[in-house]
Amino acid sequence: MAEKTLDTLFHDTLKDIYYAERKILKSLPKMARAAQSPELKAALEKHKDQTEGQIERLQQVFELIGKPARGKTCDAIEGILAEGEEIMDEYKDNPALDAGLLAAAQAVEHYEITRYGTLKRWALVLGMKEAAALLDETLQEEAQTDEDLTGIADAAVNAAAMKTAA
């Protein structure tokens, strides 16, 4: 059995987030279609475009470490996305739907922020400055998306969720 090192952990975690990003990319259009708020719909569509770029950056990081861009099943993102699906099913046509979608989207963002922050730190420790810069670019986008989603929640979505269903 090969020795487990920080390099190995970095690669395993990179495969984890690569898998996660590809799953997220498939989920975002469905979430955007389900959203009732035009602002939330637009934010989810914008994040879909960003996610495509984030996947490309991950592919660059794989290239930098001389490994093929392959994912490894990420149980955490599977669970978070399943919760989002459940919200879409249980709150369809309900004023609270957007609040639930927004919460699910932020759970995804927080997971991504954690992964990218960790990967960036490890890349720096491992002397991979170019990889760290790519990972930081995505980390900044994820943090901005989270902030944008909070703004949408505060501006309208949470208040709209208080209304009773028709």
Short mmCIF file of N, CA and C in Angstrom, two decimals:
data_model
loop_
_atom_site.label_atom_id
_atom_site.label_comp_id
_atom_site.label_asym_id
_atom_site.label_seq_id
_atom_site.Cartn_x
_atom_site.Cartn_y
_atom_site.Cartn_z
N MET A 1 0.85 -1.19 0.00
CA MET A 1 0.00 0.00 0.00
C MET A 1 0.89 1.25 0.00
N ALA A 2 0.56 2.20 -0.88
CA ALA A 2 1.35 3.42 -0.99
C ALA A 2 1.22 4.25 0.29
N GLU A 3 2.29 4.93 0.60
CA GLU A 3 2.28 5.80 1.78
C GLU A 3 1.31 6.96 1.56
N LYS A 4 0.56 7.27 2.59
CA LYS A 4 -0.40 8.38 2.52
C LYS A 4 0.31 9.65 2.98
N THR A 5 0.33 10.64 2.10
CA THR A 5 1.02 11.90 2.38
C THR A 5 0.06 13.06 2.14
N LEU A 6 0.54 14.27 2.39
CA LEU A 6 -0.28 15.44 2.09
C LEU A 6 -0.52 15.54 0.58
N ASP A 7 0.45 15.13 -0.22
CA ASP A 7 0.24 15.09 -1.67
C ASP A 7 -0.94 14.18 -2.02
N THR A 8 -0.98 13.02 -1.39
CA THR A 8 -2.06 12.06 -1.63
C THR A 8 -3.39 12.65 -1.19
N LEU A 9 -3.40 13.26 -0.03
CA LEU A 9 -4.63 13.87 0.49
C LEU A 9 -5.08 15.01 -0.42
N PHE A 10 -4.14 15.80 -0.90
CA PHE A 10 -4.45 16.89 -1.83
C PHE A 10 -5.13 16.32 -3.07
N HIS A 11 -4.54 15.28 -3.65
CA HIS A 11 -5.08 14.67 -4.86
C HIS A 11 -6.47 14.08 -4.60
N ASP A 12 -6.64 13.37 -3.48
CA ASP A 12 -7.94 12.79 -3.14
C ASP A 12 -9.01 13.87 -2.97
N THR A 13 -8.65 14.95 -2.32
CA THR A 13 -9.60 16.05 -2.09
C THR A 13 -9.91 16.77 -3.39
N LEU A 14 -8.93 16.88 -4.26
CA LEU A 14 -9.13 17.47 -5.58
C LEU A 14 -10.14 16.63 -6.38
N LYS A 15 -10.02 15.31 -6.31
CA LYS A 15 -10.96 14.42 -6.99
C LYS A 15 -12.36 14.58 -6.40
N ASP A 16 -12.43 14.77 -5.09
CA ASP A 16 -13.70 14.96 -4.40
C ASP A 16 -14.41 16.22 -4.90
N ILE A 17 -13.70 17.34 -4.95
CA ILE A 17 -14.35 18.59 -5.36
C ILE A 17 -14.62 18.60 -6.86
N TYR A 18 -13.82 17.89 -7.63
CA TYR A 18 -14.07 17.78 -9.07
C TYR A 18 -15.39 17.05 -9.30
N TYR A 19 -15.58 15.96 -8.59
CA TYR A 19 -16.84 15.22 -8.66
C TYR A 19 -17.99 16.14 -8.23
N ALA A 20 -17.80 16.82 -7.11
CA ALA A 20 -18.84 17.69 -6.57
C ALA A 20 -19.22 18.78 -7.57
N GLU A 21 -18.24 19.43 -8.16
CA GLU A 21 -18.54 20.52 -9.11
C GLU A 21 -19.32 20.00 -10.31
N ARG A 22 -18.98 18.83 -10.79
CA ARG A 22 -19.69 18.27 -11.94
C ARG A 22 -21.14 17.92 -11.57
N LYS A 23 -21.36 17.42 -10.34
CA LYS A 23 -22.72 17.15 -9.88
C LYS A 23 -23.51 18.45 -9.70
N ILE A 24 -22.85 19.45 -9.15
CA ILE A 24 -23.48 20.76 -8.94
C ILE A 24 -23.90 21.35 -10.29
N LEU A 25 -23.02 21.24 -11.28
CA LEU A 25 -23.30 21.77 -12.61
C LEU A 25 -24.59 21.15 -13.17
N LYS A 26 -24.80 19.87 -12.92
CA LYS A 26 -26.02 19.20 -13.39
C LYS A 26 -27.25 19.63 -12.59
N SER A 27 -27.08 19.99 -11.33
CA SER A 27 -28.20 20.34 -10.46
C SER A 27 -28.67 21.79 -10.62
N LEU A 28 -27.76 22.69 -10.95
CA LEU A 28 -28.10 24.11 -10.98
C LEU A 28 -29.23 24.47 -11.95
N PRO A 29 -29.27 23.91 -13.17
CA PRO A 29 -30.39 24.28 -14.05
C PRO A 29 -31.75 23.88 -13.48
N LYS A 30 -31.82 22.72 -12.83
CA LYS A 30 -33.09 22.28 -12.23
C LYS A 30 -33.49 23.22 -11.09
N MET A 31 -32.51 23.62 -10.28
CA MET A 31 -32.80 24.55 -9.19
C MET A 31 -33.26 25.90 -9.74
N ALA A 32 -32.61 26.36 -10.81
CA ALA A 32 -32.98 27.65 -11.41
C ALA A 32 -34.40 27.59 -11.97
N ARG A 33 -34.75 26.48 -12.60
CA ARG A 33 -36.12 26.33 -13.14
C ARG A 33 -37.15 26.32 -12.01
N ALA A 34 -36.80 25.74 -10.87
CA ALA A 34 -37.73 25.65 -9.74
C ALA A 34 -37.90 26.98 -9.02
N ALA A 35 -36.89 27.84 -9.08
CA ALA A 35 -36.92 29.11 -8.35
C ALA A 35 -38.05 30.01 -8.85
N GLN A 36 -38.71 30.65 -7.92
CA GLN A 36 -39.79 31.58 -8.26
C GLN A 36 -39.27 33.02 -8.35
N SER A 37 -38.31 33.35 -7.53
CA SER A 37 -37.74 34.69 -7.50
C SER A 37 -36.83 34.90 -8.72
N PRO A 38 -37.08 35.97 -9.48
CA PRO A 38 -36.21 36.24 -10.63
C PRO A 38 -34.74 36.44 -10.22
N GLU A 39 -34.53 37.04 -9.05
CA GLU A 39 -33.17 37.27 -8.58
C GLU A 39 -32.47 35.96 -8.24
N LEU A 40 -33.18 35.06 -7.59
CA LEU A 40 -32.60 33.76 -7.25
C LEU A 40 -32.35 32.95 -8.51
N LYS A 41 -33.30 32.96 -9.43
CA LYS A 41 -33.14 32.27 -10.71
C LYS A 41 -31.88 32.77 -11.43
N ALA A 42 -31.71 34.09 -11.49
CA ALA A 42 -30.55 34.68 -12.16
C ALA A 42 -29.25 34.31 -11.45
N ALA A 43 -29.27 34.30 -10.12
CA ALA A 43 -28.07 33.95 -9.35
C ALA A 43 -27.66 32.50 -9.61
N LEU A 44 -28.63 31.61 -9.67
CA LEU A 44 -28.35 30.20 -9.93
C LEU A 44 -27.82 29.99 -11.35
N GLU A 45 -28.40 30.73 -12.30
CA GLU A 45 -27.93 30.63 -13.69
C GLU A 45 -26.51 31.19 -13.82
N LYS A 46 -26.23 32.29 -13.13
CA LYS A 46 -24.89 32.87 -13.14
C LYS A 46 -23.90 31.87 -12.53
N HIS A 47 -24.30 31.22 -11.45
CA HIS A 47 -23.39 30.28 -10.80
C HIS A 47 -23.14 29.05 -11.68
N LYS A 48 -24.10 28.69 -12.51
CA LYS A 48 -23.88 27.59 -13.45
C LYS A 48 -22.72 27.95 -14.38
N ASP A 49 -22.75 29.17 -14.91
CA ASP A 49 -21.67 29.62 -15.79
C ASP A 49 -20.33 29.64 -15.05
N GLN A 50 -20.34 30.12 -13.82
CA GLN A 50 -19.12 30.14 -13.02
C GLN A 50 -18.61 28.73 -12.76
N THR A 51 -19.51 27.82 -12.50
CA THR A 51 -19.13 26.43 -12.21
C THR A 51 -18.40 25.81 -13.39
N GLU A 52 -18.84 26.13 -14.59
CA GLU A 52 -18.14 25.63 -15.78
C GLU A 52 -16.68 26.08 -15.77
N GLY A 53 -16.45 27.35 -15.43
CA GLY A 53 -15.08 27.87 -15.33
C GLY A 53 -14.31 27.24 -14.18
N GLN A 54 -15.00 26.95 -13.10
CA GLN A 54 -14.35 26.33 -11.95
C GLN A 54 -13.89 24.91 -12.29
N ILE A 55 -14.69 24.20 -13.06
CA ILE A 55 -14.30 22.85 -13.50
C ILE A 55 -13.06 22.94 -14.39
N GLU A 56 -13.03 23.93 -15.26
CA GLU A 56 -11.85 24.12 -16.12
C GLU A 56 -10.61 24.41 -15.28
N ARG A 57 -10.74 25.23 -14.25
CA ARG A 57 -9.59 25.51 -13.38
C ARG A 57 -9.14 24.24 -12.66
N LEU A 58 -10.09 23.43 -12.20
CA LEU A 58 -9.72 22.17 -11.55
C LEU A 58 -8.96 21.27 -12.53
N GLN A 59 -9.39 21.26 -13.76
CA GLN A 59 -8.68 20.46 -14.78
C GLN A 59 -7.24 20.97 -14.94
N GLN A 60 -7.07 22.27 -14.85
CA GLN A 60 -5.72 22.84 -14.92
C GLN A 60 -4.87 22.40 -13.73
N VAL A 61 -5.49 22.34 -12.54
CA VAL A 61 -4.76 21.90 -11.35
C VAL A 61 -4.35 20.44 -11.50
N PHE A 62 -5.25 19.60 -12.00
CA PHE A 62 -4.90 18.20 -12.25
C PHE A 62 -3.70 18.13 -13.20
N GLU A 63 -3.74 18.97 -14.23
CA GLU A 63 -2.64 19.00 -15.21
C GLU A 63 -1.33 19.39 -14.52
N LEU A 64 -1.40 20.39 -13.65
CA LEU A 64 -0.20 20.87 -12.95
C LEU A 64 0.43 19.78 -12.08
N ILE A 65 -0.41 18.89 -11.52
CA ILE A 65 0.14 17.83 -10.67
C ILE A 65 0.38 16.54 -11.46
N GLY A 66 0.14 16.60 -12.76
CA GLY A 66 0.42 15.45 -13.61
C GLY A 66 -0.51 14.28 -13.41
N LYS A 67 -1.76 14.57 -13.07
CA LYS A 67 -2.76 13.51 -12.84
C LYS A 67 -3.96 13.74 -13.76
N PRO A 68 -4.64 12.65 -14.14
CA PRO A 68 -5.85 12.82 -14.96
C PRO A 68 -6.97 13.45 -14.12
N ALA A 69 -7.78 14.26 -14.78
CA ALA A 69 -8.92 14.90 -14.11
C ALA A 69 -10.03 13.87 -13.95
N ARG A 70 -10.09 13.29 -12.77
CA ARG A 70 -11.10 12.28 -12.45
C ARG A 70 -11.73 12.61 -11.11
N GLY A 71 -13.00 12.35 -11.03
CA GLY A 71 -13.69 12.57 -9.77
C GLY A 71 -13.74 11.31 -8.93
N LYS A 72 -14.05 11.53 -7.68
CA LYS A 72 -14.24 10.44 -6.71
C LYS A 72 -15.55 10.77 -6.00
N THR A 73 -16.44 9.81 -5.92
CA THR A 73 -17.75 10.05 -5.33
C THR A 73 -17.63 10.83 -4.03
N CYS A 74 -18.39 11.92 -3.98
CA CYS A 74 -18.39 12.79 -2.81
C CYS A 74 -19.75 12.62 -2.11
N ASP A 75 -19.74 11.83 -1.05
CA ASP A 75 -20.98 11.58 -0.32
C ASP A 75 -21.58 12.86 0.26
N ALA A 76 -20.74 13.79 0.65
CA ALA A 76 -21.23 15.04 1.25
C ALA A 76 -22.08 15.80 0.24
N ILE A 77 -21.58 15.99 -0.98
CA ILE A 77 -22.35 16.76 -1.96
C ILE A 77 -23.58 15.98 -2.40
N GLU A 78 -23.48 14.66 -2.45
CA GLU A 78 -24.66 13.84 -2.77
C GLU A 78 -25.76 14.12 -1.76
N GLY A 79 -25.41 14.17 -0.48
CA GLY A 79 -26.38 14.44 0.57
C GLY A 79 -26.95 15.84 0.50
N ILE A 80 -26.10 16.81 0.29
CA ILE A 80 -26.57 18.21 0.20
C ILE A 80 -27.51 18.38 -0.99
N LEU A 81 -27.14 17.81 -2.13
CA LEU A 81 -28.00 17.93 -3.32
C LEU A 81 -29.30 17.16 -3.14
N ALA A 82 -29.26 16.03 -2.45
CA ALA A 82 -30.49 15.27 -2.18
C ALA A 82 -31.44 16.10 -1.31
N GLU A 83 -30.89 16.84 -0.36
CA GLU A 83 -31.72 17.72 0.46
C GLU A 83 -32.38 18.79 -0.40
N GLY A 84 -31.62 19.33 -1.36
CA GLY A 84 -32.18 20.32 -2.28
C GLY A 84 -33.32 19.74 -3.11
N GLU A 85 -33.14 18.51 -3.58
CA GLU A 85 -34.20 17.82 -4.34
C GLU A 85 -35.45 17.65 -3.48
N GLU A 86 -35.24 17.28 -2.24
CA GLU A 86 -36.35 17.08 -1.30
C GLU A 86 -37.12 18.39 -1.11
N ILE A 87 -36.39 19.49 -0.98
CA ILE A 87 -37.03 20.80 -0.82
C ILE A 87 -37.86 21.13 -2.06
N MET A 88 -37.28 20.87 -3.25
CA MET A 88 -38.02 21.16 -4.48
C MET A 88 -39.31 20.34 -4.55
N ASP A 89 -39.26 19.10 -4.09
CA ASP A 89 -40.46 18.25 -4.12
C ASP A 89 -41.47 18.67 -3.06
N GLU A 90 -41.01 18.87 -1.84
CA GLU A 90 -41.92 19.13 -0.72
C GLU A 90 -42.50 20.55 -0.71
N TYR A 91 -41.80 21.51 -1.30
CA TYR A 91 -42.24 22.91 -1.23
C TYR A 91 -42.65 23.48 -2.58
N LYS A 92 -42.84 22.61 -3.57
CA LYS A 92 -43.26 23.06 -4.90
C LYS A 92 -44.52 23.90 -4.77
N ASP A 93 -44.56 25.02 -5.48
CA ASP A 93 -45.71 25.93 -5.47
C ASP A 93 -46.02 26.51 -4.09
N ASN A 94 -45.02 26.59 -3.24
CA ASN A 94 -45.18 27.13 -1.90
C ASN A 94 -44.29 28.38 -1.78
N PRO A 95 -44.74 29.42 -1.09
CA PRO A 95 -43.92 30.62 -0.95
C PRO A 95 -42.57 30.37 -0.28
N ALA A 96 -42.46 29.29 0.48
CA ALA A 96 -41.20 29.00 1.16
C ALA A 96 -40.19 28.28 0.26
N LEU A 97 -40.60 27.91 -0.95
CA LEU A 97 -39.70 27.18 -1.86
C LEU A 97 -38.38 27.90 -2.07
N ASP A 98 -38.44 29.18 -2.41
CA ASP A 98 -37.21 29.92 -2.70
C ASP A 98 -36.28 30.01 -1.48
N ALA A 99 -36.86 30.16 -0.30
CA ALA A 99 -36.04 30.19 0.91
C ALA A 99 -35.33 28.86 1.08
N GLY A 100 -36.03 27.77 0.83
CA GLY A 100 -35.42 26.45 0.91
C GLY A 100 -34.36 26.23 -0.15
N LEU A 101 -34.65 26.65 -1.37
CA LEU A 101 -33.65 26.54 -2.46
C LEU A 101 -32.41 27.35 -2.14
N LEU A 102 -32.64 28.54 -1.63
CA LEU A 102 -31.52 29.40 -1.27
C LEU A 102 -30.68 28.77 -0.17
N ALA A 103 -31.32 28.19 0.81
CA ALA A 103 -30.59 27.53 1.89
C ALA A 103 -29.79 26.34 1.36
N ALA A 104 -30.39 25.58 0.43
CA ALA A 104 -29.68 24.45 -0.17
C ALA A 104 -28.48 24.93 -0.98
N ALA A 105 -28.68 26.02 -1.72
CA ALA A 105 -27.57 26.57 -2.52
C ALA A 105 -26.45 27.06 -1.61
N GLN A 106 -26.80 27.66 -0.48
CA GLN A 106 -25.77 28.13 0.44
C GLN A 106 -25.06 26.96 1.13
N ALA A 107 -25.76 25.86 1.37
CA ALA A 107 -25.10 24.68 1.93
C ALA A 107 -24.04 24.18 0.94
N VAL A 108 -24.37 24.20 -0.35
CA VAL A 108 -23.41 23.82 -1.38
C VAL A 108 -22.22 24.78 -1.35
N GLU A 109 -22.52 26.07 -1.31
CA GLU A 109 -21.44 27.08 -1.31
C GLU A 109 -20.52 26.89 -0.11
N HIS A 110 -21.08 26.65 1.05
CA HIS A 110 -20.26 26.50 2.25
C HIS A 110 -19.37 25.26 2.15
N TYR A 111 -19.89 24.20 1.57
CA TYR A 111 -19.07 23.01 1.35
C TYR A 111 -17.91 23.34 0.42
N GLU A 112 -18.24 24.03 -0.68
CA GLU A 112 -17.20 24.38 -1.65
C GLU A 112 -16.15 25.32 -1.03
N ILE A 113 -16.60 26.29 -0.27
CA ILE A 113 -15.68 27.22 0.38
C ILE A 113 -14.71 26.45 1.27
N THR A 114 -15.22 25.50 2.02
CA THR A 114 -14.38 24.69 2.90
C THR A 114 -13.35 23.92 2.09
N ARG A 115 -13.79 23.26 1.03
CA ARG A 115 -12.88 22.46 0.21
C ARG A 115 -11.82 23.33 -0.48
N TYR A 116 -12.26 24.42 -1.09
CA TYR A 116 -11.29 25.25 -1.80
C TYR A 116 -10.32 25.95 -0.85
N GLY A 117 -10.80 26.35 0.30
CA GLY A 117 -9.91 26.96 1.28
C GLY A 117 -8.83 25.98 1.72
N THR A 118 -9.24 24.76 2.00
CA THR A 118 -8.29 23.72 2.41
C THR A 118 -7.31 23.41 1.29
N LEU A 119 -7.82 23.20 0.09
CA LEU A 119 -6.94 22.88 -1.04
C LEU A 119 -5.93 23.99 -1.32
N LYS A 120 -6.39 25.22 -1.21
CA LYS A 120 -5.48 26.35 -1.43
C LYS A 120 -4.34 26.32 -0.40
N ARG A 121 -4.70 26.13 0.87
CA ARG A 121 -3.67 26.11 1.94
C ARG A 121 -2.68 24.98 1.69
N TRP A 122 -3.20 23.79 1.35
CA TRP A 122 -2.32 22.65 1.10
C TRP A 122 -1.43 22.90 -0.11
N ALA A 123 -2.00 23.51 -1.15
CA ALA A 123 -1.20 23.80 -2.35
C ALA A 123 -0.03 24.73 -1.98
N LEU A 124 -0.29 25.70 -1.13
CA LEU A 124 0.77 26.61 -0.70
C LEU A 124 1.84 25.87 0.10
N VAL A 125 1.41 25.02 1.03
CA VAL A 125 2.34 24.24 1.85
C VAL A 125 3.19 23.32 0.96
N LEU A 126 2.55 22.78 -0.10
CA LEU A 126 3.23 21.86 -0.99
C LEU A 126 4.06 22.58 -2.07
N GLY A 127 4.06 23.90 -2.02
CA GLY A 127 4.86 24.68 -2.98
C GLY A 127 4.24 24.79 -4.37
N MET A 128 2.94 24.60 -4.45
CA MET A 128 2.23 24.66 -5.73
C MET A 128 1.56 26.03 -5.88
N LYS A 129 2.36 27.05 -6.13
CA LYS A 129 1.83 28.41 -6.16
C LYS A 129 0.80 28.63 -7.27
N GLU A 130 1.04 28.06 -8.44
CA GLU A 130 0.12 28.23 -9.55
C GLU A 130 -1.23 27.55 -9.25
N ALA A 131 -1.17 26.36 -8.67
CA ALA A 131 -2.40 25.66 -8.28
C ALA A 131 -3.14 26.45 -7.20
N ALA A 132 -2.39 26.99 -6.24
CA ALA A 132 -3.00 27.78 -5.17
C ALA A 132 -3.72 28.99 -5.74
N ALA A 133 -3.13 29.63 -6.75
CA ALA A 133 -3.77 30.80 -7.36
C ALA A 133 -5.07 30.41 -8.06
N LEU A 134 -5.07 29.29 -8.76
CA LEU A 134 -6.28 28.82 -9.43
C LEU A 134 -7.37 28.49 -8.41
N LEU A 135 -6.98 27.81 -7.35
CA LEU A 135 -7.93 27.44 -6.31
C LEU A 135 -8.47 28.67 -5.58
N ASP A 136 -7.61 29.67 -5.39
CA ASP A 136 -8.03 30.90 -4.73
C ASP A 136 -9.03 31.66 -5.58
N GLU A 137 -8.84 31.63 -6.90
CA GLU A 137 -9.78 32.32 -7.79
C GLU A 137 -11.19 31.73 -7.61
N THR A 138 -11.26 30.42 -7.54
CA THR A 138 -12.55 29.76 -7.33
C THR A 138 -13.07 30.05 -5.92
N LEU A 139 -12.20 30.00 -4.93
CA LEU A 139 -12.60 30.30 -3.55
C LEU A 139 -13.25 31.68 -3.48
N GLN A 140 -12.67 32.66 -4.14
CA GLN A 140 -13.22 34.02 -4.12
C GLN A 140 -14.60 34.06 -4.79
N GLU A 141 -14.76 33.32 -5.90
CA GLU A 141 -16.07 33.27 -6.56
C GLU A 141 -17.12 32.63 -5.66
N GLU A 142 -16.73 31.56 -4.99
CA GLU A 142 -17.68 30.87 -4.12
C GLU A 142 -18.10 31.78 -2.96
N ALA A 143 -17.15 32.48 -2.39
CA ALA A 143 -17.46 33.39 -1.28
C ALA A 143 -18.39 34.52 -1.76
N GLN A 144 -18.15 35.04 -2.97
CA GLN A 144 -19.00 36.10 -3.51
C GLN A 144 -20.40 35.58 -3.79
N THR A 145 -20.50 34.37 -4.31
CA THR A 145 -21.81 33.77 -4.56
C THR A 145 -22.58 33.62 -3.26
N ASP A 146 -21.90 33.16 -2.22
CA ASP A 146 -22.54 33.01 -0.91
C ASP A 146 -23.05 34.37 -0.41
N GLU A 147 -22.23 35.39 -0.56
CA GLU A 147 -22.63 36.74 -0.14
C GLU A 147 -23.83 37.23 -0.96
N ASP A 148 -23.79 36.98 -2.27
CA ASP A 148 -24.90 37.38 -3.14
C ASP A 148 -26.19 36.68 -2.73
N LEU A 149 -26.09 35.39 -2.41
CA LEU A 149 -27.28 34.64 -2.00
C LEU A 149 -27.84 35.18 -0.69
N THR A 150 -26.97 35.55 0.23
CA THR A 150 -27.43 36.15 1.48
C THR A 150 -28.17 37.45 1.20
N GLY A 151 -27.65 38.24 0.27
CA GLY A 151 -28.32 39.49 -0.11
C GLY A 151 -29.70 39.26 -0.68
N ILE A 152 -29.83 38.23 -1.51
CA ILE A 152 -31.14 37.90 -2.10
C ILE A 152 -32.10 37.44 -1.00
N ALA A 153 -31.60 36.64 -0.07
CA ALA A 153 -32.44 36.18 1.04
C ALA A 153 -32.94 37.35 1.85
N ASP A 154 -32.03 38.26 2.20
CA ASP A 154 -32.38 39.41 3.04
C ASP A 154 -33.30 40.39 2.32
N ALA A 155 -33.08 40.57 1.00
CA ALA A 155 -33.84 41.57 0.26
C ALA A 155 -35.29 41.16 0.01
N ALA A 156 -35.55 39.86 -0.17
CA ALA A 156 -36.92 39.51 -0.52
C ALA A 156 -37.33 38.08 -0.20
N VAL A 157 -36.46 37.13 -0.44
CA VAL A 157 -36.86 35.72 -0.40
C VAL A 157 -37.38 35.29 0.97
N ASN A 158 -36.68 35.64 2.04
CA ASN A 158 -37.12 35.22 3.36
C ASN A 158 -38.47 35.84 3.74
N ALA A 159 -38.66 37.11 3.39
CA ALA A 159 -39.93 37.76 3.69
C ALA A 159 -41.06 37.13 2.87
N ALA A 160 -40.80 36.83 1.62
CA ALA A 160 -41.81 36.20 0.76
C ALA A 160 -42.20 34.82 1.29
N ALA A 161 -41.24 34.13 1.91
CA ALA A 161 -41.51 32.79 2.46
C ALA A 161 -42.50 32.85 3.62
N MET A 162 -42.66 33.99 4.23
CA MET A 162 -43.58 34.14 5.37
C MET A 162 -45.03 34.13 4.92
N LYS A 163 -45.29 34.41 3.64
CA LYS A 163 -46.66 34.46 3.14
C LYS A 163 -47.25 33.05 3.14
N THR A 164 -48.54 32.98 3.26
CA THR A 164 -49.17 31.67 3.25
C THR A 164 -49.39 31.21 1.81
N ALA A 165 -49.36 29.90 1.60
CA ALA A 165 -49.57 29.36 0.27
C ALA A 165 -51.02 29.60 -0.15
N ALA A 166 -51.20 29.81 -1.42
CA ALA A 166 -52.55 30.11 -1.95
C ALA A 166 -53.43 28.87 -1.92
#
